[in-house]
Amino acid sequence: MLKPFQAMQNSNKRNRLSRIALISAAVLSVSGSLTVLPAYAEDSAKNEVVSTSSQMNPGYYSIRLGDFKITAVSDGTVMVDFTELMNNTSPEEVARLLARRYHGAQVETSINAYVIDTGNHVAIVDTGAGDVFAPSGGHLVENLKSAGYQPEQIDAVLLTHIHGDHSCGLTRNGKMTFPNAVVYADQHDVDFWLNSDNKDKVSDTLKVGFEWAEQSVGTYLKAGRVKAFSEEGELFPGISAINTYGHTPGHTVYQAESQGQRIRFIGDLLHSQDIQFARPEITIDFDLNSPKAARQRLNAFNDAVEGGYLIGAAHIPFPGIGHIQRDGGAFEWIPMNYRAKAN
Ligand SMILES: [Zn+2]
């Protein structure tokens, strides 16, 4: 997903996305006389409102996958108005699908990245939004550190595709976030997004993506730290790339496999679990090739059901790790069971 925040603020187009909304907390009144407030709410008591942010919540979650350690790392969230963005449907159908899942039109949508620690390599799948979605996004590095990793330890960045909320975290204030990493991305995405001649091929809201690609991936390109691949297959022992072109020209799924256990990181094959598990054929404005994007989603869902492996999804509520199951003619998401015990 790409959220060209600046562009939209300056545009007369529909206001598709907005900043994170303040979440209000109700004040509990007991016996009509005693008002009980959580300690952190006292300063806000007059307004009976407490503002909060994603940073009040845990920002990482680790699991074992055979000999590997997989850590979901939150970059934060972004508000998305799905009734404005979805295609091959109607706003009414989208509103109905969202309401069924207790959502209004605007859904606070997770931005997840995933560390794959093989013991020999520390790779990260996607990088969050860096500077471009602040303040609700851009929290990857602080959460990575909380998980026990320093950015300097990351030796490989695996980009599912070059869109702001996946690749802009490569740099902060023009500096490399991962100074010791090689950036892996499909050649088709590098060729497309690092060439501003292609601006004419995308809608107005996506045009800012070319500047963002230059700032992020371009910085590593100039330093000779980008490895663009044109064929799917193994990148490191246990880590492989799978072509899933459609959402962008080089969209890629990554698989980690150890001791017969598998997880696939599906990037932007899915933007809304509330809408696209029920109706995988519904696409989003950010897809460059909608029919292909829809086919890739359906293929990936079917394969995940057949294969029974784990999925790590960039935009499913954090940590976005679980399984996909069939549900009649549609699909359902089964979040991985929460585990606190060491394994
Ligand atoms: Zn995207």
XYZ file of C-alpha atoms and ligand atoms in Angstrom:
344
model
C 0.000 0.000 0.000
C 1.221 3.436 -0.731
C -0.186 6.375 1.108
C 0.899 9.593 -0.543
C 0.008 11.686 2.462
C 1.522 14.959 1.308
C 0.043 14.679 -2.125
C -3.401 14.093 -0.781
C -3.224 16.937 1.663
C -2.598 19.228 -1.279
C -5.114 17.627 -3.525
C -8.769 18.331 -4.093
C -9.407 14.643 -4.490
C -11.503 12.833 -1.970
C -9.939 12.882 1.435
C -9.025 9.232 1.388
C -6.815 8.899 4.389
C -6.401 10.961 7.455
C -4.174 11.140 10.442
C -4.662 8.838 13.320
C -7.666 9.851 15.360
C -7.493 10.393 19.067
C -9.050 7.556 20.929
C -11.335 8.650 23.692
C -11.621 6.744 26.914
C -14.806 6.808 28.883
C -14.734 7.788 32.504
C -16.154 5.178 34.807
C -18.629 6.523 37.257
C -19.447 4.497 40.352
C -22.605 5.077 42.419
C -23.095 8.420 40.744
C -20.648 10.122 43.105
C -17.206 8.537 42.913
C -15.392 8.865 39.624
C -12.626 6.324 39.140
C -9.924 7.240 36.682
C -6.843 5.376 35.609
C -3.781 7.252 36.887
C -2.699 8.317 33.397
C -6.045 9.947 32.775
C -6.010 12.425 35.633
C -4.602 15.311 33.614
C -7.306 14.894 31.051
C -10.109 14.426 33.518
C -11.722 17.760 32.748
C -12.296 16.736 29.170
C -13.094 13.151 30.063
C -10.849 12.197 27.171
C -7.513 10.412 27.107
C -5.383 10.504 24.025
C -3.276 7.494 23.276
C -1.056 6.177 20.540
C 0.159 2.862 19.266
C 3.270 3.361 21.325
C 1.349 2.518 24.493
C 1.214 -1.025 23.097
C 3.844 -3.684 22.574
C 5.597 -3.229 19.233
C 7.184 -6.617 18.644
C 6.274 -10.288 18.853
C 8.615 -13.243 18.313
C 7.986 -16.855 17.374
C 10.248 -19.823 16.598
C 10.156 -21.312 13.123
C 12.332 -24.414 13.265
C 15.840 -23.061 13.909
C 14.831 -19.541 12.894
C 13.439 -16.753 15.033
C 10.754 -14.647 13.379
C 9.905 -11.287 14.933
C 6.986 -9.151 13.861
C 7.928 -5.492 14.327
C 5.316 -2.756 14.248
C 5.942 0.439 12.332
C 2.659 1.827 13.665
C -0.592 2.371 11.826
C -2.253 4.426 9.158
C -5.916 5.414 8.879
C -7.434 4.132 5.662
C -10.856 4.990 4.277
C -11.612 1.775 2.423
C -15.013 2.925 1.166
C -13.165 5.448 -0.994
C -10.417 3.182 -2.281
C -11.805 -0.186 -3.266
C -12.608 -1.312 -6.807
C -14.646 -4.102 -8.348
C -17.241 -3.404 -5.667
C -19.475 -0.558 -4.458
C -19.023 1.787 -1.481
C -22.207 0.227 -0.056
C -20.792 -3.300 -0.206
C -17.512 -2.169 1.359
C -19.405 -0.364 4.141
C -21.469 -3.495 4.764
C -18.391 -5.759 4.905
C -16.696 -3.343 7.303
C -19.781 -2.950 9.519
C -20.049 -6.736 9.824
C -16.578 -6.591 11.381
C -17.433 -3.657 13.689
C -15.647 -1.020 11.606
C -16.747 2.324 10.233
C -15.414 3.597 6.914
C -12.030 4.514 8.402
C -9.952 1.609 9.644
C -6.752 2.045 11.633
C -4.516 -0.250 9.604
C -1.328 -1.890 10.867
C 2.032 -1.511 9.137
C 4.064 -4.615 9.976
C 7.625 -5.644 9.146
C 9.232 -8.997 9.955
C 12.737 -9.933 11.074
C 14.004 -13.335 9.952
C 16.912 -14.353 12.186
C 18.452 -17.513 10.750
C 21.465 -17.563 13.052
C 23.688 -16.644 10.077
C 21.660 -13.756 8.705
C 19.398 -11.133 10.220
C 17.044 -10.081 7.445
C 14.025 -7.806 7.612
C 11.023 -8.004 5.301
C 9.988 -4.389 4.561
C 10.961 -1.306 6.516
C 7.829 0.623 7.431
C 7.128 4.172 6.348
C 10.109 6.067 7.752
C 9.436 9.791 7.698
C 6.431 9.799 5.392
C 3.531 8.608 7.604
C 4.557 10.258 10.859
C 3.416 10.421 13.556
C 1.288 7.261 13.448
C 3.877 5.401 11.348
C 7.667 5.378 11.409
C 8.182 3.519 14.685
C 10.052 0.539 13.255
C 13.489 1.309 14.683
C 12.353 1.900 18.268
C 10.363 -1.340 18.197
C 13.231 -3.212 16.548
C 15.492 -2.087 19.398
C 12.897 -3.156 21.965
C 12.979 -6.591 20.325
C 16.731 -6.740 20.961
C 18.009 -5.891 17.462
C 20.111 -2.909 16.436
C 19.587 -1.578 12.891
C 23.306 -2.174 12.236
C 22.744 -5.921 12.731
C 20.386 -6.167 9.771
C 22.400 -7.543 6.836
C 19.562 -7.937 4.343
C 16.443 -5.885 3.665
C 13.907 -7.821 1.619
C 11.438 -5.439 -0.015
C 8.099 -6.914 -1.029
C 7.747 -3.841 -3.253
C 8.679 -0.192 -3.469
C 5.770 1.668 -1.874
C 6.180 4.273 0.876
C 4.947 2.190 3.803
C 7.236 -0.719 2.857
C 10.415 0.981 1.646
C 10.583 4.528 3.033
C 11.905 3.213 6.358
C 15.179 2.505 4.532
C 16.193 6.078 5.342
C 15.476 8.645 8.054
C 16.362 12.275 7.374
C 18.313 11.171 4.308
C 20.508 8.701 6.214
C 20.542 4.928 5.824
C 18.616 3.227 8.617
C 20.407 -0.068 7.932
C 23.998 0.916 7.110
C 25.274 -2.664 6.867
C 22.418 -4.096 4.833
C 22.083 -5.083 1.216
C 18.615 -4.242 -0.117
C 16.943 -6.989 -2.159
C 14.071 -6.134 -4.488
C 12.697 -7.417 -7.750
C 14.287 -5.784 -10.802
C 10.872 -4.813 -12.212
C 10.070 -2.657 -9.175
C 13.519 -1.063 -9.142
C 13.282 -0.296 -12.863
C 9.773 1.122 -12.541
C 9.960 3.258 -9.410
C 13.495 4.569 -9.901
C 12.620 5.977 -13.315
C 10.516 9.143 -13.168
C 9.610 8.726 -16.864
C 7.043 6.228 -15.559
C 5.161 8.961 -13.654
C 2.683 9.219 -16.518
C 1.700 5.585 -16.002
C 0.291 6.062 -12.495
C -2.580 8.042 -10.987
C -1.913 11.438 -9.395
C -1.985 10.049 -5.882
C 0.810 7.582 -6.674
C 3.172 10.036 -8.373
C 4.878 10.991 -5.101
C 6.025 7.358 -4.962
C 8.805 8.137 -7.438
C 10.344 10.781 -5.151
C 9.994 8.457 -2.181
C 11.709 5.645 -4.097
C 14.581 7.970 -4.970
C 14.975 9.069 -1.324
C 14.875 5.532 0.052
C 15.988 2.845 -2.423
C 17.949 5.460 -4.431
C 20.192 6.167 -1.438
C 21.231 2.501 -1.285
C 21.548 2.272 -5.080
C 24.074 5.115 -5.092
C 26.037 3.286 -2.403
C 26.029 0.063 -4.447
C 23.932 -1.712 -1.820
C 20.938 -2.850 -3.902
C 20.695 -6.352 -5.311
C 17.874 -6.455 -7.823
C 16.826 -9.970 -8.776
C 14.860 -10.959 -11.826
C 14.101 -14.568 -11.034
C 12.380 -16.089 -8.069
C 14.254 -18.583 -5.942
C 16.475 -18.901 -2.893
C 18.318 -15.776 -1.713
C 19.875 -17.341 1.379
C 19.606 -20.832 2.823
C 15.989 -21.018 4.003
C 14.870 -17.687 2.517
C 13.385 -17.443 -0.956
C 11.610 -14.931 -3.156
C 8.358 -15.710 -4.997
C 7.147 -13.509 -7.860
C 3.668 -12.138 -7.278
C 3.549 -9.340 -9.855
C 0.393 -7.252 -10.041
C 0.075 -4.829 -7.125
C 3.349 -3.423 -8.460
C 5.409 -4.626 -11.440
C 7.821 -6.518 -9.173
C 5.738 -7.353 -6.093
C 7.399 -10.238 -4.237
C 6.421 -12.650 -1.482
C 9.235 -13.991 0.716
C 9.261 -17.419 2.303
C 11.281 -18.518 5.318
C 11.599 -22.242 5.923
C 13.384 -24.162 8.649
C 13.013 -27.760 9.837
C 9.976 -28.207 7.609
C 8.160 -25.174 9.031
C 7.227 -22.347 6.692
C 6.013 -18.773 6.794
C 5.265 -16.547 3.822
C 5.345 -12.759 4.026
C 2.698 -11.568 1.611
C 3.302 -7.799 1.505
C 0.430 -6.044 -0.237
C -1.373 -9.111 -1.574
C -3.959 -8.002 0.986
C -4.855 -4.570 2.349
C -8.054 -5.272 4.294
C -8.711 -8.524 6.102
C -12.296 -7.345 6.641
C -12.991 -7.016 2.925
C -10.619 -9.205 0.941
C -10.949 -12.540 2.768
C -14.693 -12.360 2.100
C -14.232 -11.076 -1.449
C -10.657 -11.603 -2.748
C -11.610 -10.130 -6.117
C -12.039 -6.649 -4.586
C -8.966 -4.550 -5.407
C -7.575 -1.225 -4.192
C -6.615 1.963 -6.025
C -2.944 1.351 -5.183
C -2.833 -1.772 -7.409
C -1.077 -0.930 -10.666
C -2.597 -3.974 -12.394
C -5.892 -4.779 -10.676
C -6.820 -8.064 -12.437
C -3.322 -9.455 -11.857
C -3.304 -8.277 -8.220
C -6.641 -10.031 -7.602
C -5.416 -13.250 -9.238
C -2.240 -13.238 -7.167
C -4.284 -12.786 -3.975
C -6.597 -15.680 -4.805
C -3.659 -17.935 -5.758
C -1.826 -17.044 -2.552
C -4.902 -17.725 -0.387
C -5.537 -21.080 -2.059
C -1.891 -22.079 -1.759
C -1.785 -21.081 1.924
C -4.848 -23.238 2.621
C -3.375 -26.202 0.727
C 0.096 -25.742 2.247
C -1.097 -25.050 5.797
C 1.868 -22.735 6.396
C 1.958 -19.501 8.371
C 1.390 -16.097 6.811
C 2.920 -12.792 7.878
C 0.833 -9.928 6.511
C 1.934 -6.307 6.367
C -1.566 -4.896 6.860
C -3.360 -7.419 9.069
C -3.654 -6.162 12.679
C -0.298 -6.533 14.434
C 1.465 -8.961 14.659
C -0.305 -10.124 11.486
C 0.824 -13.747 11.835
C -1.665 -16.558 11.302
C -3.190 -19.061 8.921
C -5.698 -18.808 6.107
C -8.622 -21.201 6.004
C -11.527 -21.653 3.618
C -14.897 -20.413 4.754
C -17.538 -21.604 2.324
C -16.709 -19.926 -0.968
C -14.550 -17.339 0.784
C -11.616 -17.311 3.210
C -11.048 -16.553 6.853
C -8.036 -15.397 8.845
C -7.007 -17.424 11.877
C -4.602 -15.394 14.021
C -1.785 -17.423 15.526
C -2.449 -18.344 19.127
C -0.747 -15.941 21.539
C 2.189 -17.564 23.273
C 3.985 -16.355 26.375
C 5.915 -19.545 27.142
C 9.499 -19.855 25.950
C 9.902 -22.416 23.204
Zn 1.766 -1.277 -1.813
